[in-house]
PDB file of C-alpha atoms in Angstrom:
ATOM      1  CA  MET A 286     -34.939 -53.343  14.375  1.00 54.00           C
ATOM      2  CA  ALA A 287     -33.374 -51.756  17.374  1.00 58.00           C
ATOM      3  CA  SER A 288     -35.075 -52.466  20.643  1.00 90.00           C
ATOM      4  CA  ALA A 289     -35.920 -48.806  21.301  1.00 91.00           C
ATOM      5  CA  LEU A 290     -37.733 -48.843  17.987  1.00 94.00           C
ATOM      6  CA  GLU A 291     -39.406 -52.033  18.834  1.00 95.00           C
ATOM      7  CA  GLN A 292     -40.631 -50.477  22.060  1.00 96.00           C
ATOM      8  CA  PHE A 293     -41.901 -47.399  20.018  1.00 97.00           C
ATOM      9  CA  VAL A 294     -43.881 -49.666  17.674  1.00 97.00           C
ATOM     10  CA  ASN A 295     -45.335 -51.720  20.566  1.00 97.00           C
ATOM     11  CA  SER A 296     -46.328 -48.518  22.430  1.00 97.00           C
ATOM     12  CA  VAL A 297     -47.997 -47.079  19.277  1.00 97.00           C
ATOM     13  CA  ARG A 298     -49.910 -50.304  18.769  1.00 98.00           C
ATOM     14  CA  GLN A 299     -50.997 -50.590  22.433  1.00 97.00           C
ATOM     15  CA  LEU A 300     -51.985 -46.896  22.818  1.00 97.00           C
ATOM     16  CA  SER A 301     -53.811 -46.867  19.512  1.00 96.00           C
ATOM     17  CA  ALA A 302     -55.701 -50.063  20.486  1.00 96.00           C
ATOM     18  CA  GLN A 303     -56.697 -48.518  23.785  1.00 96.00           C
ATOM     19  CA  GLY A 304     -57.775 -45.228  22.102  1.00 94.00           C
ATOM     20  CA  GLN A 305     -55.290 -43.229  24.255  1.00 96.00           C
ATOM     21  CA  MET A 306     -54.553 -40.708  21.609  1.00 96.00           C
ATOM     22  CA  THR A 307     -53.370 -37.943  23.962  1.00 95.00           C
ATOM     23  CA  GLN A 308     -50.790 -40.274  25.545  1.00 97.00           C
ATOM     24  CA  LEU A 309     -49.808 -41.466  22.137  1.00 97.00           C
ATOM     25  CA  CYS A 310     -49.200 -37.832  20.948  1.00 96.00           C
ATOM     26  CA  GLU A 311     -46.997 -37.343  24.076  1.00 96.00           C
ATOM     27  CA  LEU A 312     -45.012 -40.558  23.241  1.00 96.00           C
ATOM     28  CA  ILE A 313     -44.590 -39.364  19.596  1.00 95.00           C
ATOM     29  CA  ASN A 314     -43.499 -35.916  20.628  1.00 94.00           C
ATOM     30  CA  LYS A 315     -40.747 -37.534  22.872  1.00 95.00           C
ATOM     31  CA  SER A 316     -39.748 -39.985  20.071  1.00 95.00           C
ATOM     32  CA  GLY A 317     -38.575 -37.623  17.230  1.00 93.00           C
ATOM     33  CA  GLU A 318     -34.966 -37.924  18.124  1.00 94.00           C
ATOM     34  CA  LEU A 319     -35.196 -41.694  18.434  1.00 96.00           C
ATOM     35  CA  LEU A 320     -36.750 -41.912  15.024  1.00 96.00           C
ATOM     36  CA  ALA A 321     -34.213 -39.489  13.437  1.00 94.00           C
ATOM     37  CA  LYS A 322     -31.375 -41.485  14.861  1.00 94.00           C
ATOM     38  CA  ASN A 323     -32.714 -44.690  13.249  1.00 93.00           C
ATOM     39  CA  LEU A 324     -33.461 -43.351   9.861  1.00 91.00           C
ATOM     40  CA  SER A 325     -32.303 -46.544   8.086  1.00 90.00           C
ATOM     41  CA  HIS A 326     -34.915 -48.592  10.062  1.00 94.00           C
ATOM     42  CA  LEU A 327     -37.942 -46.387   9.465  1.00 94.00           C
ATOM     43  CA  ASP A 328     -39.330 -48.301   6.523  1.00 94.00           C
ATOM     44  CA  THR A 329     -39.313 -51.404   8.758  1.00 95.00           C
ATOM     45  CA  VAL A 330     -41.256 -49.406  11.369  1.00 96.00           C
ATOM     46  CA  LEU A 331     -43.748 -48.336   8.731  1.00 96.00           C
ATOM     47  CA  GLY A 332     -44.160 -51.950   7.635  1.00 96.00           C
ATOM     48  CA  ALA A 333     -44.942 -52.917  11.269  1.00 97.00           C
ATOM     49  CA  LEU A 334     -47.724 -50.289  11.610  1.00 98.00           C
ATOM     50  CA  ASP A 335     -51.193 -50.256   9.924  1.00 97.00           C
ATOM     51  CA  VAL A 336     -52.097 -46.883   8.465  1.00 97.00           C
ATOM     52  CA  GLN A 337     -55.734 -47.133   9.606  1.00 96.00           C
ATOM     53  CA  GLU A 338     -55.115 -48.362  13.087  1.00 97.00           C
ATOM     54  CA  HIS A 339     -51.846 -46.553  13.864  1.00 98.00           C
ATOM     55  CA  SER A 340     -52.200 -43.297  11.876  1.00 98.00           C
ATOM     56  CA  LEU A 341     -50.401 -41.156  14.443  1.00 98.00           C
ATOM     57  CA  GLY A 342     -47.388 -43.482  14.516  1.00 98.00           C
ATOM     58  CA  VAL A 343     -47.164 -43.582  10.741  1.00 98.00           C
ATOM     59  CA  LEU A 344     -47.534 -39.848  10.595  1.00 98.00           C
ATOM     60  CA  ALA A 345     -44.625 -39.355  13.075  1.00 97.00           C
ATOM     61  CA  VAL A 346     -42.352 -41.639  11.018  1.00 97.00           C
ATOM     62  CA  LEU A 347     -43.194 -40.011   7.737  1.00 97.00           C
ATOM     63  CA  PHE A 348     -42.780 -36.497   9.125  1.00 96.00           C
ATOM     64  CA  VAL A 349     -39.285 -37.476  10.405  1.00 95.00           C
ATOM     65  CA  LYS A 350     -38.322 -39.053   7.087  1.00 93.00           C
ATOM     66  CA  PHE A 351     -39.266 -35.832   5.331  1.00 90.00           C
ATOM     67  CA  SER A 352     -37.481 -33.676   7.898  1.00 88.00           C
ATOM     68  CA  MET A 353     -34.062 -35.068   7.054  1.00 86.00           C
ATOM     69  CA  PRO A 354     -31.627 -32.721   5.209  1.00 81.00           C
ATOM     70  CA  SER A 355     -31.804 -35.026   2.177  1.00 80.00           C
ATOM     71  CA  VAL A 356     -34.426 -37.536   1.064  1.00 76.00           C
ATOM     72  CA  PRO A 357     -32.502 -40.481  -0.348  1.00 76.00           C
ATOM     73  CA  ASP A 358     -35.476 -42.121  -2.208  1.00 86.00           C
ATOM     74  CA  PHE A 359     -37.975 -39.426  -2.901  1.00 90.00           C
ATOM     75  CA  GLU A 360     -40.245 -41.632  -5.136  1.00 92.00           C
ATOM     76  CA  THR A 361     -40.750 -44.183  -2.387  1.00 93.00           C
ATOM     77  CA  LEU A 362     -41.393 -41.502   0.224  1.00 94.00           C
ATOM     78  CA  PHE A 363     -43.811 -39.706  -2.067  1.00 94.00           C
ATOM     79  CA  SER A 364     -45.707 -43.020  -2.593  1.00 95.00           C
ATOM     80  CA  GLN A 365     -45.800 -43.650   1.178  1.00 96.00           C
ATOM     81  CA  VAL A 366     -47.066 -40.145   1.908  1.00 96.00           C
ATOM     82  CA  GLN A 367     -49.601 -40.262  -0.879  1.00 95.00           C
ATOM     83  CA  LEU A 368     -50.972 -43.582   0.470  1.00 96.00           C
ATOM     84  CA  PHE A 369     -50.987 -42.240   4.066  1.00 98.00           C
ATOM     85  CA  ILE A 370     -52.983 -39.120   3.104  1.00 96.00           C
ATOM     86  CA  SER A 371     -55.579 -41.081   1.211  1.00 97.00           C
ATOM     87  CA  THR A 372     -55.981 -43.835   3.785  1.00 97.00           C
ATOM     88  CA  CYS A 373     -55.167 -42.439   7.273  1.00 97.00           C
ATOM     89  CA  ASN A 374     -57.742 -42.441  10.076  1.00 97.00           C
ATOM     90  CA  GLY A 375     -59.075 -38.871  10.416  1.00 95.00           C
ATOM     91  CA  GLU A 376     -60.234 -39.529  13.993  1.00 95.00           C
ATOM     92  CA  HIS A 377     -56.631 -40.155  14.935  1.00 96.00           C
ATOM     93  CA  ILE A 378     -55.256 -37.248  12.908  1.00 96.00           C
ATOM     94  CA  ARG A 379     -57.426 -34.786  14.774  1.00 96.00           C
ATOM     95  CA  TYR A 380     -54.900 -35.134  17.592  1.00 96.00           C
ATOM     96  CA  ALA A 381     -51.998 -34.042  15.463  1.00 96.00           C
ATOM     97  CA  THR A 382     -53.348 -31.613  12.906  1.00 96.00           C
ATOM     98  CA  ASP A 383     -50.144 -29.470  13.067  1.00 95.00           C
ATOM     99  CA  THR A 384     -47.967 -32.374  12.287  1.00 96.00           C
ATOM    100  CA  PHE A 385     -50.325 -33.520   9.429  1.00 97.00           C
ATOM    101  CA  ALA A 386     -50.229 -29.992   8.021  1.00 97.00           C
ATOM    102  CA  GLY A 387     -46.435 -29.950   8.377  1.00 96.00           C
ATOM    103  CA  LEU A 388     -46.141 -33.161   6.429  1.00 97.00           C
ATOM    104  CA  CYS A 389     -48.361 -31.834   3.655  1.00 97.00           C
ATOM    105  CA  HIS A 390     -46.201 -28.630   3.619  1.00 96.00           C
ATOM    106  CA  GLN A 391     -42.990 -30.676   3.342  1.00 93.00           C
ATOM    107  CA  LEU A 392     -44.456 -32.692   0.515  1.00 93.00           C
ATOM    108  CA  THR A 393     -45.516 -29.602  -1.365  1.00 94.00           C
ATOM    109  CA  ASN A 394     -42.116 -27.963  -0.995  1.00 91.00           C
ATOM    110  CA  ALA A 395     -40.402 -31.124  -2.124  1.00 90.00           C
ATOM    111  CA  LEU A 396     -42.576 -31.288  -5.242  1.00 92.00           C
ATOM    112  CA  VAL A 397     -41.971 -27.666  -5.990  1.00 93.00           C
ATOM    113  CA  GLU A 398     -38.243 -28.132  -5.664  1.00 89.00           C
ATOM    114  CA  ARG A 399     -38.410 -31.045  -8.105  1.00 87.00           C
ATOM    115  CA  LYS A 400     -40.878 -29.112 -10.338  1.00 83.00           C
ATOM    116  CA  GLN A 401     -43.347 -31.966 -10.286  1.00 69.00           C
TER     117      GLN A 401
END
């Protein structure tokens, strides 16, 4: 995993553990381009984050994965989003309701396109 991504993961873990959700949202908002440039490493990032403890970080990664022009492995991404929606920490998601709604919207659009 690239060092900038490692720093992202470490910052997400640290800010989540400290309960500094506002600062975490600021970090995530600044990290969209970093995540998009490292698309091939995002599953590794997801593996390094716990859905319950790092919901905002996981949300950011899934949102970026769905924002790409083409989704290479839709079934895997669908499973990841489905698991995230059912197990994420609602207290964390309150800080990023627009992004959460956007992820749900992207999922719905993708399912409609695939007629599923």
